[in-house]
Structures are given as C-alpha cells and as structure tokens.
Coordinates of C-alpha atoms and ligand atoms in Angstrom, one line a residue:
X1 CA -11.1 1.8 7.3
X2 CA -8.2 -0.7 7.3
X3 CA -5.9 -0.9 10.3
X4 CA -2.8 -3.0 11.0
X5 CA -3.0 -5.4 14.0
X6 CA 0.2 -4.2 15.6
X7 CA 1.6 -0.7 16.3
X8 CA 4.9 -1.5 14.6
X9 CA 3.6 -1.7 11.0
X10 CA 2.6 1.4 9.1
X11 CA -1.2 2.1 9.2
X12 CA -3.1 1.8 5.9
X13 CA -3.5 5.6 5.9
X14 CA 0.3 6.0 6.3
X15 CA 0.8 3.6 3.3
X16 CA -1.6 5.6 1.2
X17 CA 0.4 8.8 2.0
X18 CA 3.8 7.2 1.4
X19 CA 2.9 5.8 -2.0
X20 CA 1.3 9.0 -3.2
X21 CA 4.8 10.5 -3.6
X22 CA 5.3 7.8 -6.3
X23 CA 2.1 8.7 -8.2
X24 CA 0.0 5.9 -6.7
X25 CA -3.5 7.3 -6.1
X26 CA -5.5 4.2 -5.3
X27 CA -4.7 1.5 -2.7
X28 CA -6.8 -1.4 -1.4
X29 CA -6.4 -4.6 0.5
X30 CA -7.3 -8.1 -0.6
X31 CA -7.3 -11.4 1.2
X32 CA -4.5 -13.7 0.1
X33 CA -6.8 -16.7 -0.4
X34 CA -6.6 -18.6 -3.7
X35 CA -8.3 -16.8 -6.6
X36 CA -10.3 -19.8 -7.6
X37 CA -12.5 -18.1 -10.3
X38 CA -9.5 -16.6 -12.1
X39 CA -7.6 -19.9 -11.9
X40 CA -10.5 -21.7 -13.7
X41 CA -10.7 -18.8 -16.2
X42 CA -7.0 -19.2 -17.0
X43 CA -7.3 -23.0 -17.4
X44 CA -10.4 -22.6 -19.5
X45 CA -8.9 -19.9 -21.8
X46 CA -5.8 -22.1 -22.2
X47 CA -7.9 -25.0 -23.2
X48 CA -9.7 -22.9 -25.8
X49 CA -6.4 -21.6 -27.1
X50 CA -7.3 -18.0 -26.3
X51 CA -3.9 -17.4 -24.7
X52 CA -2.3 -18.1 -28.1
X53 CA 0.8 -19.5 -26.6
X54 CA 1.3 -16.7 -24.1
X55 CA 3.1 -17.7 -20.9
X56 CA 3.0 -14.9 -18.3
X57 CA 0.3 -15.8 -15.7
X58 CA -0.9 -18.6 -18.0
X59 CA 2.4 -20.5 -17.5
X60 CA 1.5 -21.7 -14.0
X61 CA -2.1 -20.7 -13.1
X62 CA -1.8 -22.5 -9.8
X63 CA 1.0 -20.2 -8.8
X64 CA -0.3 -16.9 -10.3
X65 CA -3.6 -17.3 -8.5
X66 CA -2.2 -18.2 -5.1
X67 CA -0.5 -15.3 -3.2
X68 CA 0.6 -17.8 -0.5
X69 CA 2.9 -19.5 -3.0
X70 CA 5.1 -16.3 -2.7
X71 CA 4.5 -15.7 1.1
X72 CA 3.2 -18.8 2.8
X73 CA 2.2 -17.0 6.0
X74 CA 0.6 -14.1 4.0
X75 CA -2.3 -12.3 5.7
X76 CA -2.9 -9.5 3.2
X77 CA -2.3 -8.3 -0.3
X78 CA -1.9 -4.5 -0.5
X79 CA -2.8 -3.5 -4.1
X80 CA -2.0 -0.2 -5.8
X81 CA -2.8 1.6 -9.0
X82 CA -0.8 4.3 -10.7
X83 CA -2.2 6.4 -13.6
X84 CA -0.3 6.6 -16.9
X85 CA -2.6 9.1 -18.6
X86 CA -1.0 12.4 -19.5
X87 CA -2.6 15.8 -19.6
X88 CA -1.2 16.6 -23.0
X89 CA -0.1 14.2 -25.8
X90 CA 3.1 14.4 -27.7
X91 CA 2.7 15.2 -31.4
X92 CA 4.1 12.9 -34.1
X93 CA 7.5 14.0 -35.5
X94 CA 7.3 15.7 -38.8
X95 CA 10.3 13.7 -40.2
X96 CA 10.7 10.0 -41.0
X97 CA 7.9 7.5 -40.8
X98 CA 6.4 7.8 -37.3
X99 CA 4.9 4.7 -35.6
X100 CA 2.6 4.9 -32.5
X101 CA 3.5 3.4 -29.1
X102 CA 0.8 2.4 -26.6
X103 CA 0.5 4.9 -23.8
X104 CA 1.5 2.5 -21.1
X105 CA 5.0 2.2 -22.8
X106 CA 5.7 5.9 -23.5
X107 CA 8.0 5.9 -20.4
X108 CA 8.5 3.2 -17.8
X109 CA 5.5 3.4 -15.5
X110 CA 6.1 0.1 -13.8
X111 CA 9.4 1.2 -12.2
X112 CA 7.9 4.2 -10.2
X113 CA 5.0 1.9 -9.2
X114 CA 7.5 -0.8 -7.9
X115 CA 9.6 1.9 -6.2
X116 CA 6.6 3.1 -4.3
X117 CA 5.6 -0.5 -3.3
X118 CA 9.1 -1.4 -2.3
X119 CA 9.2 1.6 0.0
X120 CA 6.2 0.2 1.9
X121 CA 7.6 -3.4 1.7
X122 CA 10.8 -2.2 3.3
X123 CA 8.9 -0.7 6.2
X124 CA 6.9 -3.9 6.7
X125 CA 10.1 -6.0 6.7
X126 CA 11.6 -3.5 9.2
X127 CA 8.6 -4.3 11.4
X128 CA 9.5 -8.0 11.2
X129 CA 7.1 -9.0 8.5
X130 CA 7.5 -10.8 5.2
X131 CA 6.6 -8.6 2.2
X132 CA 7.1 -9.2 -1.6
X133 CA 6.3 -6.8 -4.4
X134 CA 4.7 -7.9 -7.7
X135 CA 3.9 -5.7 -10.7
X136 CA 3.4 -7.2 -14.2
X137 CA 5.1 -10.3 -13.0
X138 CA 4.2 -13.9 -14.0
X139 CA 3.4 -14.8 -10.4
X140 CA 0.3 -12.7 -9.8
X141 CA -2.9 -12.0 -11.6
X142 CA -2.8 -8.2 -11.1
X143 CA -6.2 -7.3 -12.3
X144 CA -8.0 -10.1 -10.4
X145 CA -6.2 -9.2 -7.1
X146 CA -7.0 -5.5 -7.6
X147 CA -10.6 -6.3 -8.3
X148 CA -10.7 -8.3 -5.0
X149 CA -9.1 -5.4 -3.2
X150 CA -12.0 -3.2 -4.3
X151 CA -10.1 -1.0 -6.7
X152 CA -12.4 -1.5 -9.6
X153 CA -14.6 -3.6 -11.9
X154 CA -13.7 -5.7 -15.0
X155 CA -14.7 -3.7 -18.0
X156 CA -16.0 -5.3 -21.2
X157 CA -12.5 -4.5 -22.6
X158 CA -11.1 -6.8 -19.9
X159 CA -9.3 -3.9 -18.2
X160 CA -9.9 -3.1 -14.6
X161 CA -11.7 0.2 -14.4
X162 CA -11.4 2.3 -11.3
X163 CA -14.7 4.1 -10.3
X164 CA -14.4 7.8 -11.3
X165 CA -11.0 7.2 -12.9
X166 CA -11.1 4.6 -15.6
X167 CA -8.6 2.0 -16.8
X168 CA -5.4 4.0 -17.7
X169 CA -3.7 2.6 -14.6
X170 CA -0.9 0.1 -14.1
X171 CA -1.4 -2.3 -11.2
X172 CA 0.9 -3.9 -8.6
X173 CA 0.8 -5.4 -5.1
X174 CA 2.6 -6.4 -2.0
X175 CA 2.0 -9.8 -0.5
X176 CA 2.7 -9.6 3.2
X177 CA 2.4 -11.4 6.5
X178 CA 1.2 -8.2 8.1
X179 CA -2.5 -8.0 8.8
X180 CA -4.7 -5.3 7.2
X181 CA -8.4 -5.4 6.9
X182 CA -9.3 -6.8 3.5
X183 CA -12.0 -5.4 1.2
X184 CA -15.1 -7.5 1.1
X185 CA -17.3 -5.4 -1.1
X186 CA -16.7 -5.8 -4.8
X187 CA -17.1 -2.6 -6.9
X188 CA -20.2 -3.0 -9.0
X189 CA -20.2 -3.0 -12.8
X190 CA -20.0 0.5 -14.3
X191 CA -20.2 -0.4 -18.0
X192 CA -23.9 -0.8 -18.1
X193 CA -25.2 -1.2 -21.6
X194 CA -22.1 0.4 -23.2
X195 CA -20.3 -1.7 -25.8
X196 CA -18.0 0.9 -27.4
X197 CA -14.8 -1.1 -26.7
X198 CA -16.3 -4.2 -28.3
X199 CA -17.3 -2.3 -31.4
X200 CA -14.1 -0.2 -31.4
X201 CA -11.6 -3.0 -31.4
X202 CA -10.0 -3.0 -34.9
X203 CA -9.6 -6.8 -35.0
X204 CA -12.7 -8.0 -33.1
X205 CA -10.5 -9.4 -30.4
X206 CA -13.1 -8.9 -27.7
X207 CA -15.0 -12.0 -28.4
X208 CA -17.3 -11.7 -25.4
X209 CA -17.5 -9.1 -22.6
X210 CA -14.2 -9.3 -20.7
X211 CA -12.8 -12.1 -23.0
X212 CA -9.8 -11.3 -25.3
X213 CA -8.8 -13.7 -28.0
X214 CA -5.0 -13.3 -27.7
X215 CA -4.5 -14.4 -31.3
X216 CA -6.6 -11.4 -32.5
X217 CA -5.3 -8.8 -30.0
X218 CA -2.9 -6.3 -31.7
X219 CA -1.1 -5.8 -28.4
X220 CA -0.1 -9.5 -28.4
X221 CA 0.4 -9.7 -32.2
X222 CA 3.0 -7.0 -32.0
X223 CA 4.9 -8.7 -29.1
X224 CA 4.7 -12.4 -30.1
X225 CA 7.3 -14.2 -32.3
X226 CA 6.7 -15.2 -35.9
X227 CA 5.1 -13.5 -38.9
X228 CA 2.2 -11.1 -38.4
X229 CA -0.8 -12.9 -39.8
X230 CA -1.6 -11.2 -43.2
X231 CA -5.3 -10.7 -42.2
X232 CA -4.2 -8.4 -39.3
X233 CA -1.5 -6.4 -41.1
X234 CA -3.7 -3.5 -42.2
X235 CA -5.2 -3.3 -38.8
X236 CA -1.8 -2.8 -37.3
X237 CA -1.8 0.4 -39.2
X238 CA 0.8 2.7 -37.6
X239 CA 1.3 0.8 -34.3
X240 CA 4.8 -0.5 -33.4
X241 CA 4.0 -1.6 -29.8
X242 CA 0.8 -1.7 -27.7
X243 CA -2.7 -0.9 -28.7
X244 CA -5.0 1.6 -26.9
X245 CA -8.2 1.5 -29.0
X246 CA -10.4 -0.3 -26.6
X247 CA -9.5 2.3 -23.9
X248 CA -9.4 5.3 -26.2
X249 CA -13.1 4.7 -27.1
X250 CA -14.1 4.1 -23.4
X251 CA -16.1 7.2 -22.3
X252 CA -15.3 6.5 -18.6
X253 CA -11.5 6.1 -19.0
X254 CA -11.2 9.1 -21.4
X255 CA -13.4 11.5 -19.5
X256 CA -12.7 10.6 -15.8
X257 CA -9.1 9.5 -16.4
X258 CA -8.2 13.2 -16.7
X259 CA -8.7 13.5 -12.9
X260 CA -5.5 11.5 -12.3
X261 CA -3.1 12.5 -15.1
X262 CA 0.7 12.3 -14.6
X263 CA 3.6 14.4 -15.8
X264 CA 5.7 12.5 -18.3
X265 CA 8.8 14.5 -17.6
X266 CA 9.1 13.7 -13.9
X267 CA 11.2 10.5 -14.3
X268 CA 13.6 12.1 -16.8
X269 CA 13.2 9.2 -19.2
X270 CA 13.0 9.8 -22.9
X271 CA 9.3 9.9 -23.9
X272 CA 8.7 7.3 -26.6
X273 CA 5.2 8.0 -27.9
X274 CA 6.4 7.7 -31.5
X275 CA 9.2 5.8 -33.1
X276 CA 10.7 6.7 -36.5
X277 CA 10.5 3.3 -38.2
X278 CA 12.8 4.4 -41.0
X279 CA 15.5 5.1 -38.5
X280 CA 14.7 1.9 -36.6
X281 CA 15.2 -0.2 -39.7
X282 CA 18.5 1.5 -40.3
X283 CA 19.7 0.7 -36.7
X284 CA 21.7 -2.2 -35.4
X285 CA 20.1 -4.7 -33.0
X286 CA 22.2 -3.2 -30.2
X287 CA 20.9 0.3 -30.9
X288 CA 17.3 -0.9 -31.0
X289 CA 17.8 -2.7 -27.8
X290 CA 19.4 0.3 -26.1
X291 CA 16.2 2.3 -26.9
X292 CA 13.5 -0.2 -26.5
X293 CA 15.0 -2.9 -24.4
X294 CA 12.5 -2.4 -21.5
X295 CA 9.6 -3.4 -23.8
X296 CA 8.5 -7.0 -23.8
X297 CA 9.7 -8.4 -27.1
X298 CA 9.6 -12.1 -27.6
X299 CA 13.0 -13.7 -26.8
X300 CA 14.4 -10.2 -26.7
X301 CA 14.9 -10.5 -30.5
X302 CA 14.9 -7.1 -32.2
X303 CA 13.8 -8.7 -35.5
X304 CA 10.2 -8.6 -34.2
X305 CA 10.3 -4.8 -33.9
X306 CA 11.8 -4.7 -37.4
X307 CA 8.9 -6.9 -38.6
X308 CA 6.4 -4.5 -37.0
X309 CA 8.2 -1.5 -38.5
X310 CA 8.0 -3.0 -42.0
X311 CA 4.2 -3.4 -41.7
X312 CA 3.9 0.2 -40.5
X313 CA 6.0 1.3 -43.6
X314 CA 3.6 -0.6 -45.9
X315 CA 0.5 0.9 -44.2
X316 CA 1.6 4.5 -43.8
X317 CA 4.8 5.6 -45.6
X318 CA 4.7 7.8 -48.7
X319 CA 4.8 5.3 -51.7
X320 CA 6.9 7.9 -53.6
X321 CA 9.5 8.3 -50.9
X322 CA 12.8 6.9 -52.3
X323 CA 14.3 6.5 -48.8
X324 CA 11.4 4.2 -48.0
X325 CA 11.8 2.1 -51.1
X326 CA 15.6 1.9 -50.6
X327 CA 15.0 0.5 -47.0
X328 CA 12.5 -2.1 -48.4
X329 CA 15.0 -3.0 -51.2
X330 CA 17.6 -3.8 -48.5
X331 CA 15.2 -5.9 -46.4
X332 CA 14.1 -7.8 -49.4
X333 CA 17.5 -9.4 -49.5
X334 CA 17.9 -9.8 -45.7
X335 CA 19.1 -13.1 -44.2
X336 CA 15.9 -13.4 -42.2
X337 CA 13.1 -14.9 -44.3
X338 CA 10.4 -13.5 -42.1
X339 CA 11.7 -9.9 -42.7
X340 CA 12.1 -10.6 -46.4
X341 CA 8.4 -11.7 -46.6
X342 CA 7.3 -8.6 -44.6
X343 CA 9.4 -6.3 -46.8
X344 CA 7.7 -7.8 -49.9
X345 CA 4.3 -7.3 -48.3
X346 CA 5.2 -3.7 -47.4
X347 CA 6.3 -3.0 -51.0
X348 CA 3.2 -4.5 -52.5
X349 CA 1.0 -2.5 -50.0
X350 CA 2.8 0.7 -51.0
X351 CA 2.2 0.0 -54.7
X352 CA -1.5 -0.7 -53.9
X353 CA -1.7 2.6 -52.0
X354 CA 0.0 4.5 -54.8
X355 CA -2.6 3.3 -57.3
X356 CA -5.8 5.2 -57.0
X357 CA -8.8 3.0 -56.6
X358 CA -10.8 2.6 -59.9
Ligands
B12_401 C1 -1.0 -11.5 -20.5 C2 -1.3 -10.0 -20.4 C3 -1.7 -9.4 -21.6 C4 -2.0 -10.1 -22.8 C5 -3.4 -10.7 -22.7 C6 -4.4 -9.7 -22.1 C7 -5.7 -10.4 -21.5 N1 -6.8 -9.7 -21.5 O1 -5.6 -11.5 -21.0 C8 -1.9 -9.0 -23.9 C9 -0.5 -9.0 -24.5 C10 -2.8 -9.1 -25.1 C11 -2.1 -7.8 -23.0 C12 -2.5 -6.6 -23.5 C13 -2.7 -5.4 -22.7 N2 -2.3 -5.3 -21.5 CO1 -1.7 -6.7 -20.4 N3 -1.2 -8.0 -19.1 C14 -1.1 -9.3 -19.2 C15 -0.7 -9.9 -17.9 C16 0.8 -10.3 -17.9 C17 -1.5 -11.1 -17.5 C18 -3.0 -10.9 -17.7 C19 -3.8 -12.2 -17.5 O2 -3.6 -12.9 -16.5 N4 -4.7 -12.5 -18.4 C20 -5.5 -13.7 -18.3 C21 -7.0 -13.4 -18.2 C22 -7.7 -14.7 -17.6 O3 -7.2 -12.4 -17.4 P1 -8.1 -11.1 -17.8 O4 -8.2 -10.8 -19.3 O5 -7.7 -10.1 -16.9 O6 -9.5 -11.8 -17.5 C23 -10.3 -11.4 -16.5 C24 -11.7 -10.8 -17.0 O7 -11.9 -11.6 -18.2 C25 -12.6 -11.2 -15.9 N5 -13.8 -11.9 -16.4 C26 -14.0 -13.2 -16.4 N6 -15.3 -13.4 -16.8 C27 -15.8 -12.2 -17.1 C28 -17.1 -11.8 -17.6 C29 -17.3 -10.5 -17.8 C30 -18.7 -10.1 -18.3 C31 -16.4 -9.5 -17.6 C32 -16.7 -8.0 -17.9 C33 -15.1 -9.8 -17.1 C34 -14.8 -11.2 -16.8 O8 -11.9 -12.2 -15.1 C35 -10.8 -12.6 -15.7 C36 -9.8 -13.1 -14.7 O9 -9.5 -12.1 -13.7 C37 -1.0 -8.7 -16.9 C38 0.0 -8.6 -15.7 C39 -0.3 -9.6 -14.7 N7 0.7 -10.2 -14.1 O10 -1.4 -9.8 -14.3 C40 -0.9 -7.5 -17.8 C41 -2.0 -6.4 -17.6 C42 -3.3 -7.1 -17.5 N8 -1.9 -5.7 -18.9 C43 -2.1 -4.4 -18.7 C44 -2.2 -3.5 -19.8 C45 -2.0 -2.0 -19.5 C46 -2.4 -4.0 -21.1 C47 -2.7 -3.1 -22.4 C48 -3.6 -1.9 -22.1 C49 -1.4 -2.7 -23.0 C50 -1.5 -2.0 -24.4 N9 -1.8 -0.7 -24.4 O11 -1.3 -2.7 -25.4 C51 -3.4 -4.2 -23.3 C52 -4.9 -4.3 -23.0 C53 -5.5 -5.4 -23.8 C54 -6.8 -5.9 -23.2 N10 -7.9 -5.3 -23.7 O12 -6.8 -6.7 -22.3 C55 -2.4 -4.0 -17.3 C56 -3.9 -3.8 -17.1 C57 -4.2 -2.6 -16.1 C58 -5.7 -2.5 -16.0 N11 -6.1 -1.3 -15.6 O13 -6.5 -3.4 -16.2 C59 -1.8 -5.3 -16.5 C60 -2.5 -5.6 -15.3 C61 -0.3 -5.0 -16.2 C62 -0.1 -4.2 -15.0 N12 0.4 -4.7 -13.9 O14 -0.5 -3.1 -14.9 N13 -1.8 -8.0 -21.7
SF4_402 S1 -5.7 -3.8 -27.3 FE1 -6.4 -3.3 -29.3 S2 -6.6 -5.3 -30.4 FE2 -6.5 -5.7 -28.2 S3 -8.6 -5.9 -27.5 FE3 -8.0 -3.8 -27.2 S4 -8.6 -2.7 -29.1 FE4 -8.6 -4.9 -29.5
SF4_403 S1 -16.0 1.2 -23.5 FE1 -18.0 1.0 -22.4 S2 -18.2 -1.3 -22.2 FE2 -16.0 -0.9 -22.7 S3 -15.0 -0.8 -20.8 FE3 -15.5 1.3 -21.3 S4 -17.5 1.7 -20.3 FE4 -17.1 -0.6 -20.3

C-alpha cells in the first residue's frame, strides 16, 4: 500500500477516492527515473522510420522519457487510467453517408481525466509540493510510465492492457515532488499465445508484437498530412478518424472492458460516433473546425478531414446517389490538388462498385 511521507499530502487511498468522481478507476505510482528502455525504443523506431514523421513523444525522446525534465525534484509519478468504453453503442444515422469515429474520440475523454488529475495536483501544491499533469502530451510516454506504475502490460497491439479490464482506457499522470511508494512489480504478460490483433489489423501495421509501423497504421494515416497512399484507401473503408480494429478483436478488452464502462451523456458533449461525410464536404472550414477542432488534425487544416471524407464516399456511398456524385463533381474542380485527386479516386471507386464483378 502506498503512503505519503508527510501528513500534509493526500494519502494514496484519498487520491484514489478523489479521482473516482472523474471516472478514473485505476491509479498507480511509478518512480520518476529515466525510462531508458523506452528512450532507446523511440530512437530505434525513429531510425527505422517507423514513426513516419510523427512528432509527439518522438520529437524529443530525451525529454518524453525523463519525468524530471518537468519537475526536477520529482519523487513520484502518479499514473491514472480512465475507461472510454460505453455500455451501449450509438447506431449509424440512416441519412447521409455515415463515417465511423474511433471510440476514444466520440466525446472528449482526456478533459475529464485531466480535471481529475488537476484536482489532485492542486492538493499537492497546497501542501507545498510541485505537481504537473500530463495526458496525451508530447512530454511524457504515457503507456510506458503507466506500465512502470503497475497499471498493465504491453499488448501485442502496443496498447497497455489493464488486468481484468483491457485497453479501452486513456492514460495520464502527475509528476510530483511528493513522495509515494512506487510500484516495483511489473504486471506479467496476459496475451499468451493470442495473436488476434496482429491478424485483425486491416493494413498489417503490427509488424511485430508491440511494434506499430506508423506509415501503415490507419489511425496515423487519417491524421497525417498529404495524400492517403492509394494502397490503403480501401482499408480506410468508412473511417474518418481513429481505428479500433486491433482492440475490437481483443478478447480481453472486449469481454473484461465491460466491467468499467462509462456513460457518454455525463459530460453533456455532443456524441460523435458517426459523421455524415456528405454534410462535412458541404461545410466550411470554420464549421468543420467548430465540430471537430478537438481532434488532432495535422496543422489544424480541415482539408485532411475532407480528404478522409472523400475516401469514405468512394468506399461506402451509393454509386447511384445523385447528391454524392454532385459533391464529387464539385471537388473535382477544387483549388486543392490533393482533394481533386481524392475526388477522382472516389468517383472511380464508385464506378467500380456500381459494376458487378464478372
Ligand atoms: C504517437 C501516438 C500514436 C501514434 C503511434 C502509436 C504507437 N503505437 O506508437 C498513432 C497515431 C498511430 C496512435 C494510434 C493510437 N493511439 Co495513440 N498515442 C500516441 C502518443 C502521443 C505517443 C505514443 C508513443 O510514444 N509511441 C512510441 C512507441 C515507442 O511507443 P509504444 O508503441 O507505446 O511502444 C511500446 C511497446 O512497443 C513496448 N514494447 C517494446 N518492445 C516490446 C516488445 C513486445 C513483445 C511488446 C508486447 C511490447 C513492446 O514498449 C514501447 C515503449 O513503451 C500517446 C500519448 C503519449 N504522450 O504517450 C498516445 C496513446 C499511446 N494513444 C492512445 C490511443 C487510445 C490510441 C488509439 C487506440 C487511437 C485510435 N483508436 O485510433 C490508436 C492505437 C494504435 C496502436 N495499436 O498503437 C492511448 C493508448 C492508451 C492505452 N491503453 O494504451 C495513448 C497513451 C494516449 C493516452 N494518453 O491515453 N497513437
Ligand atoms: S489502429 Fe488499426 S491500423 Fe493501427 S494497428 Fe490497430 S488495427 Fe492496425
Ligand atoms: S488481441 Fe490478443 S495478443 Fe492482441 S492485445 Fe489482445 S490479448 Fe494481446
């Protein structure tokens, strides 16, 4: 059991209770020593090009693997996990051309996680300590610090799986000068001989257990700038943002994740499980940004969501739908050559789908 070294800071048990109000069900403590293994993995993957130009934690591996860069006198990292799995799933709308959104982006799950962690950080600061919160930030490798805190193991799909709960969790942490007893026992591997995520990835992006080739991962392909490589456009299918396949096939995450489901309505945010791409392609950049601005879109340029939408149209829209063809006609004469090329591809794909195979 972890205990603070002074009476003025909240106990570990008090922290667990406090964050529970914010949907955080799992908390652990890690030492703030440099994460040397992860640092070498980041450097190695960068050298092999597996980051495919991604910045995030790759931008400065020496910083993202050293909690003391943020808090030089850090003694502990308090790590937290919050489920984003829901009991029921919204159904696709019956109008327009619906595109799927990754579960983690249906509503903003990071904000309630950060609010919970900030509540604790404020108490630690009141007690005279330094305390900084990180969640999906470039300065901290969230999975690796959570693994060190004993929250879970690295699955073959690279996600951190929590024992008895799976991987549908977002992760965050507080680096603090307060002293809590760190975890020293890593959670043992729970994947065993299972390889369902490797087999279930639509683009073979899991090139070895726990190793993702960014250039093949649809989650990155839908976020990154530039044209979507033609070889992956069919695999995009109806996705506009995020990809859940390697988790949706995971028996542990699907079955045991149900023990920690959340209620989507609680935050009052609009639930964005589906996006009508026909409506999106008819919207202005300002309108798209107003709806989806919290998503990570390269350079905050809405053209990348339009690009994704065009691919979804080609893959899933009714080839005989005149509204669909009219939208593609418009985009074929757009000023943006990348959108023109994607509209041409979508048109050709619709034609191909309209023609029955011989
Ligand atoms: C960059 C990034 C991405 C990139 C690259 C993902 C990747 N695997 O590297 C892209 C855009 C593709 C992505 C996608 C997703 N992401 Co992301 N992403 C990040 C980010 C910003 C950095 C991750 C990172 O440092 N990667 C670098 C590599 C080195 O780390 P790694 O893949 O975790 O590698 C570890 C394992 O390979 C392990 N390892 C090493 N050797 C071996 C050997 C074996 C056998 C095994 C099993 C493991 C193993 O050690 C490595 C280092 O710790 C973090 C937030 C953060 N600040 O940490 C979120 C984060 C990892 N993403 C998250 C989520 C939710 C997703 C998606 C599910 C979103 C979606 N639905 O589309 C997908 C999942 C894709 C996947 N299978 O990984 C969550 C993951 C939560 C969890 N339970 O694991 C995070 C932690 C955000 C958060 N704070 O909650 N993401
Ligand atoms: S997120 Fe999708 S594309 Fe990326 S590794 Fe998982 S299943 Fe493959
Ligand atoms: S699908 Fe199987 S191998 Fe992949 S993470 Fe889940 S349990 Fe592990």
